[in-house]
Amino acid sequence: MEIKGITSIRSVPAMDEAVSHLIESIASEEKALSRLLETKVEHIRVFSKQNQDQSSSTAADNMQFNQSVTQFMDSVVMAEWMLLKKLDTVLQLDQEKRKGYSQEKSRKELGNLEDM
C-alpha cells in the first residue's frame, strides 16, 4: 500500500534495534541537558560576578534571578525523570528478551533430552 507522498514504508525494527535507538536517544538527551546546565552555570557565574562588583542590584533582581534558576532546575529534574523512565523501559525490554531467550533455550534443551 502506498501512502501519498511516501514512496516506501519502513518495516518495524527488531527488538535489538529498538532498544539501541532508545539508548541512543537517552544519550543524546543527556548530552543536550549537560550543555544546557553548563550554559546556565555560566549565566550564574556572570550574574554573581556582576552583583559582587556592583551593589546596584536589588533584592528583587536577586529574587527574580533565583526564581529563573529554580524554574530551570525544575525543568531539568523533570527531563531527567523522563530519561529515567526511558531507561527503565529499556531494562524491561532487555529482561523480556533475555527471559524469552532463556525459555527458548530451555525448550531446546528439553527437546534434546527427550530425544535421548
mmCIF file with all atom_site columns, C-alpha atoms in Angstrom:
data_model
loop_
_atom_site.group_PDB
_atom_site.id
_atom_site.type_symbol
_atom_site.label_atom_id
_atom_site.label_alt_id
_atom_site.label_comp_id
_atom_site.label_asym_id
_atom_site.label_entity_id
_atom_site.label_seq_id
_atom_site.pdbx_PDB_ins_code
_atom_site.Cartn_x
_atom_site.Cartn_y
_atom_site.Cartn_z
_atom_site.occupancy
_atom_site.B_iso_or_equiv
_atom_site.pdbx_formal_charge
_atom_site.auth_seq_id
_atom_site.auth_comp_id
_atom_site.auth_asym_id
_atom_site.auth_atom_id
_atom_site.pdbx_PDB_model_num
ATOM 1   C CA . MET A 1 1   ? 0.000  0.000   0.000  1.00 0.00 ? 1   MET A CA 1
ATOM 2   C CA . GLU A 1 2   ? 1.356  3.379   -0.950 1.00 0.00 ? 2   GLU A CA 1
ATOM 3   C CA . ILE A 1 3   ? 0.616  6.476   1.076  1.00 0.00 ? 3   ILE A CA 1
ATOM 4   C CA . LYS A 1 4   ? 0.513  9.762   -0.800 1.00 0.00 ? 4   LYS A CA 1
ATOM 5   C CA . GLY A 1 5   ? 3.932  11.392  -0.596 1.00 0.00 ? 5   GLY A CA 1
ATOM 6   C CA . ILE A 1 6   ? 5.653  8.333   0.878  1.00 0.00 ? 6   ILE A CA 1
ATOM 7   C CA . THR A 1 7   ? 7.345  6.017   -1.568 1.00 0.00 ? 7   THR A CA 1
ATOM 8   C CA . SER A 1 8   ? 8.244  3.219   0.811  1.00 0.00 ? 8   SER A CA 1
ATOM 9   C CA . ILE A 1 9   ? 7.110  2.150   4.231  1.00 0.00 ? 9   ILE A CA 1
ATOM 10  C CA . ARG A 1 10  ? 9.819  1.178   6.696  1.00 0.00 ? 10  ARG A CA 1
ATOM 11  C CA . SER A 1 11  ? 9.429  -2.100  8.453  1.00 0.00 ? 11  SER A CA 1
ATOM 12  C CA . VAL A 1 12  ? 9.046  -2.365  12.192 1.00 0.00 ? 12  VAL A CA 1
ATOM 13  C CA . PRO A 1 13  ? 12.519 -2.521  13.778 1.00 0.00 ? 13  PRO A CA 1
ATOM 14  C CA . ALA A 1 14  ? 13.690 -5.639  15.572 1.00 0.00 ? 14  ALA A CA 1
ATOM 15  C CA . MET A 1 15  ? 13.756 -5.559  19.374 1.00 0.00 ? 15  MET A CA 1
ATOM 16  C CA . ASP A 1 16  ? 17.536 -5.117  19.498 1.00 0.00 ? 16  ASP A CA 1
ATOM 17  C CA . GLU A 1 17  ? 17.330 -2.220  17.071 1.00 0.00 ? 17  GLU A CA 1
ATOM 18  C CA . ALA A 1 18  ? 14.512 -0.578  19.042 1.00 0.00 ? 18  ALA A CA 1
ATOM 19  C CA . VAL A 1 19  ? 16.476 -0.890  22.290 1.00 0.00 ? 19  VAL A CA 1
ATOM 20  C CA . SER A 1 20  ? 19.542 0.535   20.580 1.00 0.00 ? 20  SER A CA 1
ATOM 21  C CA . HIS A 1 21  ? 17.522 3.528   19.327 1.00 0.00 ? 21  HIS A CA 1
ATOM 22  C CA . LEU A 1 22  ? 16.164 4.141   22.823 1.00 0.00 ? 22  LEU A CA 1
ATOM 23  C CA . ILE A 1 23  ? 19.659 4.066   24.337 1.00 0.00 ? 23  ILE A CA 1
ATOM 24  C CA . GLU A 1 24  ? 20.946 6.457   21.656 1.00 0.00 ? 24  GLU A CA 1
ATOM 25  C CA . SER A 1 25  ? 18.004 8.758   22.349 1.00 0.00 ? 25  SER A CA 1
ATOM 26  C CA . ILE A 1 26  ? 18.745 8.755   26.081 1.00 0.00 ? 26  ILE A CA 1
ATOM 27  C CA . ALA A 1 27  ? 22.428 9.501   25.488 1.00 0.00 ? 27  ALA A CA 1
ATOM 28  C CA . SER A 1 28  ? 21.596 12.332  23.085 1.00 0.00 ? 28  SER A CA 1
ATOM 29  C CA . GLU A 1 29  ? 19.166 13.931  25.528 1.00 0.00 ? 29  GLU A CA 1
ATOM 30  C CA . GLU A 1 30  ? 21.676 13.617  28.376 1.00 0.00 ? 30  GLU A CA 1
ATOM 31  C CA . LYS A 1 31  ? 24.284 15.421  26.262 1.00 0.00 ? 31  LYS A CA 1
ATOM 32  C CA . ALA A 1 32  ? 21.807 18.188  25.467 1.00 0.00 ? 32  ALA A CA 1
ATOM 33  C CA . LEU A 1 33  ? 20.901 18.572  29.142 1.00 0.00 ? 33  LEU A CA 1
ATOM 34  C CA . SER A 1 34  ? 24.566 18.741  30.116 1.00 0.00 ? 34  SER A CA 1
ATOM 35  C CA . ARG A 1 35  ? 25.121 21.556  27.599 1.00 0.00 ? 35  ARG A CA 1
ATOM 36  C CA . LEU A 1 36  ? 22.111 23.427  28.962 1.00 0.00 ? 36  LEU A CA 1
ATOM 37  C CA . LEU A 1 37  ? 23.412 23.013  32.509 1.00 0.00 ? 37  LEU A CA 1
ATOM 38  C CA . GLU A 1 38  ? 26.857 24.290  31.507 1.00 0.00 ? 38  GLU A CA 1
ATOM 39  C CA . THR A 1 39  ? 25.241 27.341  29.909 1.00 0.00 ? 39  THR A CA 1
ATOM 40  C CA . LYS A 1 40  ? 23.134 28.027  32.988 1.00 0.00 ? 40  LYS A CA 1
ATOM 41  C CA . VAL A 1 41  ? 26.189 27.684  35.238 1.00 0.00 ? 41  VAL A CA 1
ATOM 42  C CA . GLU A 1 42  ? 27.947 30.298  33.120 1.00 0.00 ? 42  GLU A CA 1
ATOM 43  C CA . HIS A 1 43  ? 24.947 32.628  33.438 1.00 0.00 ? 43  HIS A CA 1
ATOM 44  C CA . ILE A 1 44  ? 25.020 32.176  37.208 1.00 0.00 ? 44  ILE A CA 1
ATOM 45  C CA . ARG A 1 45  ? 28.748 32.974  37.291 1.00 0.00 ? 45  ARG A CA 1
ATOM 46  C CA . VAL A 1 46  ? 28.254 36.131  35.240 1.00 0.00 ? 46  VAL A CA 1
ATOM 47  C CA . PHE A 1 47  ? 25.299 37.253  37.361 1.00 0.00 ? 47  PHE A CA 1
ATOM 48  C CA . SER A 1 48  ? 27.217 36.574  40.586 1.00 0.00 ? 48  SER A CA 1
ATOM 49  C CA . LYS A 1 49  ? 30.304 38.433  39.376 1.00 0.00 ? 49  LYS A CA 1
ATOM 50  C CA . GLN A 1 50  ? 28.240 41.438  38.256 1.00 0.00 ? 50  GLN A CA 1
ATOM 51  C CA . ASN A 1 51  ? 26.473 41.594  41.602 1.00 0.00 ? 51  ASN A CA 1
ATOM 52  C CA . GLN A 1 52  ? 29.695 41.114  43.544 1.00 0.00 ? 52  GLN A CA 1
ATOM 53  C CA . ASP A 1 53  ? 31.379 44.022  41.756 1.00 0.00 ? 53  ASP A CA 1
ATOM 54  C CA . GLN A 1 54  ? 28.332 46.298  41.897 1.00 0.00 ? 54  GLN A CA 1
ATOM 55  C CA . SER A 1 55  ? 25.991 46.999  44.719 1.00 0.00 ? 55  SER A CA 1
ATOM 56  C CA . SER A 1 56  ? 23.391 48.266  42.265 1.00 0.00 ? 56  SER A CA 1
ATOM 57  C CA . SER A 1 57  ? 21.378 45.045  42.141 1.00 0.00 ? 57  SER A CA 1
ATOM 58  C CA . THR A 1 58  ? 18.284 44.935  44.255 1.00 0.00 ? 58  THR A CA 1
ATOM 59  C CA . ALA A 1 59  ? 16.785 42.172  46.292 1.00 0.00 ? 59  ALA A CA 1
ATOM 60  C CA . ALA A 1 60  ? 14.047 41.959  43.651 1.00 0.00 ? 60  ALA A CA 1
ATOM 61  C CA . ASP A 1 61  ? 16.694 41.376  40.953 1.00 0.00 ? 61  ASP A CA 1
ATOM 62  C CA . ASN A 1 62  ? 18.257 38.613  43.031 1.00 0.00 ? 62  ASN A CA 1
ATOM 63  C CA . MET A 1 63  ? 14.884 37.012  43.742 1.00 0.00 ? 63  MET A CA 1
ATOM 64  C CA . GLN A 1 64  ? 13.903 37.125  40.063 1.00 0.00 ? 64  GLN A CA 1
ATOM 65  C CA . PHE A 1 65  ? 17.193 35.544  39.025 1.00 0.00 ? 65  PHE A CA 1
ATOM 66  C CA . ASN A 1 66  ? 16.864 32.900  41.747 1.00 0.00 ? 66  ASN A CA 1
ATOM 67  C CA . GLN A 1 67  ? 13.348 32.084  40.559 1.00 0.00 ? 67  GLN A CA 1
ATOM 68  C CA . SER A 1 68  ? 14.539 31.673  36.965 1.00 0.00 ? 68  SER A CA 1
ATOM 69  C CA . VAL A 1 69  ? 17.266 29.275  38.128 1.00 0.00 ? 69  VAL A CA 1
ATOM 70  C CA . THR A 1 70  ? 14.719 27.336  40.189 1.00 0.00 ? 70  THR A CA 1
ATOM 71  C CA . GLN A 1 71  ? 12.364 27.035  37.207 1.00 0.00 ? 71  GLN A CA 1
ATOM 72  C CA . PHE A 1 72  ? 15.229 25.900  35.010 1.00 0.00 ? 72  PHE A CA 1
ATOM 73  C CA . MET A 1 73  ? 16.303 23.258  37.528 1.00 0.00 ? 73  MET A CA 1
ATOM 74  C CA . ASP A 1 74  ? 12.690 22.053  37.871 1.00 0.00 ? 74  ASP A CA 1
ATOM 75  C CA . SER A 1 75  ? 12.633 21.523  34.114 1.00 0.00 ? 75  SER A CA 1
ATOM 76  C CA . VAL A 1 76  ? 15.939 19.656  34.204 1.00 0.00 ? 76  VAL A CA 1
ATOM 77  C CA . VAL A 1 77  ? 14.693 17.402  37.004 1.00 0.00 ? 77  VAL A CA 1
ATOM 78  C CA . MET A 1 78  ? 11.521 16.608  35.027 1.00 0.00 ? 78  MET A CA 1
ATOM 79  C CA . ALA A 1 79  ? 13.574 15.850  31.912 1.00 0.00 ? 79  ALA A CA 1
ATOM 80  C CA . GLU A 1 80  ? 15.884 13.586  33.918 1.00 0.00 ? 80  GLU A CA 1
ATOM 81  C CA . TRP A 1 81  ? 12.854 11.788  35.348 1.00 0.00 ? 81  TRP A CA 1
ATOM 82  C CA . MET A 1 82  ? 11.588 11.125  31.820 1.00 0.00 ? 82  MET A CA 1
ATOM 83  C CA . LEU A 1 83  ? 15.001 9.809   30.832 1.00 0.00 ? 83  LEU A CA 1
ATOM 84  C CA . LEU A 1 84  ? 14.958 7.535   33.870 1.00 0.00 ? 84  LEU A CA 1
ATOM 85  C CA . LYS A 1 85  ? 11.582 6.166   32.721 1.00 0.00 ? 85  LYS A CA 1
ATOM 86  C CA . LYS A 1 86  ? 13.016 5.548   29.247 1.00 0.00 ? 86  LYS A CA 1
ATOM 87  C CA . LEU A 1 87  ? 15.945 3.722   30.797 1.00 0.00 ? 87  LEU A CA 1
ATOM 88  C CA . ASP A 1 88  ? 13.562 1.625   32.908 1.00 0.00 ? 88  ASP A CA 1
ATOM 89  C CA . THR A 1 89  ? 11.730 0.707   29.707 1.00 0.00 ? 89  THR A CA 1
ATOM 90  C CA . VAL A 1 90  ? 14.982 -0.311  28.036 1.00 0.00 ? 90  VAL A CA 1
ATOM 91  C CA . LEU A 1 91  ? 15.877 -2.504  31.004 1.00 0.00 ? 91  LEU A CA 1
ATOM 92  C CA . GLN A 1 92  ? 12.433 -4.137  30.982 1.00 0.00 ? 92  GLN A CA 1
ATOM 93  C CA . LEU A 1 93  ? 12.675 -4.827  27.252 1.00 0.00 ? 93  LEU A CA 1
ATOM 94  C CA . ASP A 1 94  ? 16.126 -6.320  27.735 1.00 0.00 ? 94  ASP A CA 1
ATOM 95  C CA . GLN A 1 95  ? 14.883 -8.527  30.587 1.00 0.00 ? 95  GLN A CA 1
ATOM 96  C CA . GLU A 1 96  ? 11.935 -9.701  28.492 1.00 0.00 ? 96  GLU A CA 1
ATOM 97  C CA . LYS A 1 97  ? 14.278 -10.508 25.618 1.00 0.00 ? 97  LYS A CA 1
ATOM 98  C CA . ARG A 1 98  ? 16.597 -12.446 27.913 1.00 0.00 ? 98  ARG A CA 1
ATOM 99  C CA . LYS A 1 99  ? 13.670 -14.255 29.507 1.00 0.00 ? 99  LYS A CA 1
ATOM 100 C CA . GLY A 1 100 ? 12.375 -15.219 26.050 1.00 0.00 ? 100 GLY A CA 1
ATOM 101 C CA . TYR A 1 101 ? 15.844 -16.403 25.034 1.00 0.00 ? 101 TYR A CA 1
ATOM 102 C CA . SER A 1 102 ? 16.164 -18.383 28.261 1.00 0.00 ? 102 SER A CA 1
ATOM 103 C CA . GLN A 1 103 ? 12.762 -20.044 27.761 1.00 0.00 ? 103 GLN A CA 1
ATOM 104 C CA . GLU A 1 104 ? 13.602 -20.889 24.156 1.00 0.00 ? 104 GLU A CA 1
ATOM 105 C CA . LYS A 1 105 ? 16.938 -22.375 25.217 1.00 0.00 ? 105 LYS A CA 1
ATOM 106 C CA . SER A 1 106 ? 15.206 -24.435 27.936 1.00 0.00 ? 106 SER A CA 1
ATOM 107 C CA . ARG A 1 107 ? 12.697 -25.801 25.403 1.00 0.00 ? 107 ARG A CA 1
ATOM 108 C CA . LYS A 1 108 ? 15.544 -26.801 23.069 1.00 0.00 ? 108 LYS A CA 1
ATOM 109 C CA . GLU A 1 109 ? 17.419 -28.499 25.904 1.00 0.00 ? 109 GLU A CA 1
ATOM 110 C CA . LEU A 1 110 ? 14.253 -30.313 26.991 1.00 0.00 ? 110 LEU A CA 1
ATOM 111 C CA . GLY A 1 111 ? 13.714 -31.441 23.397 1.00 0.00 ? 111 GLY A CA 1
ATOM 112 C CA . ASN A 1 112 ? 17.290 -32.738 23.263 1.00 0.00 ? 112 ASN A CA 1
ATOM 113 C CA . LEU A 1 113 ? 16.757 -34.701 26.485 1.00 0.00 ? 113 LEU A CA 1
ATOM 114 C CA . GLU A 1 114 ? 13.578 -36.267 25.113 1.00 0.00 ? 114 GLU A CA 1
ATOM 115 C CA . ASP A 1 115 ? 15.451 -37.395 22.007 1.00 0.00 ? 115 ASP A CA 1
ATOM 116 C CA . MET A 1 116 ? 17.921 -39.386 24.104 1.00 0.00 ? 116 MET A CA 1
#
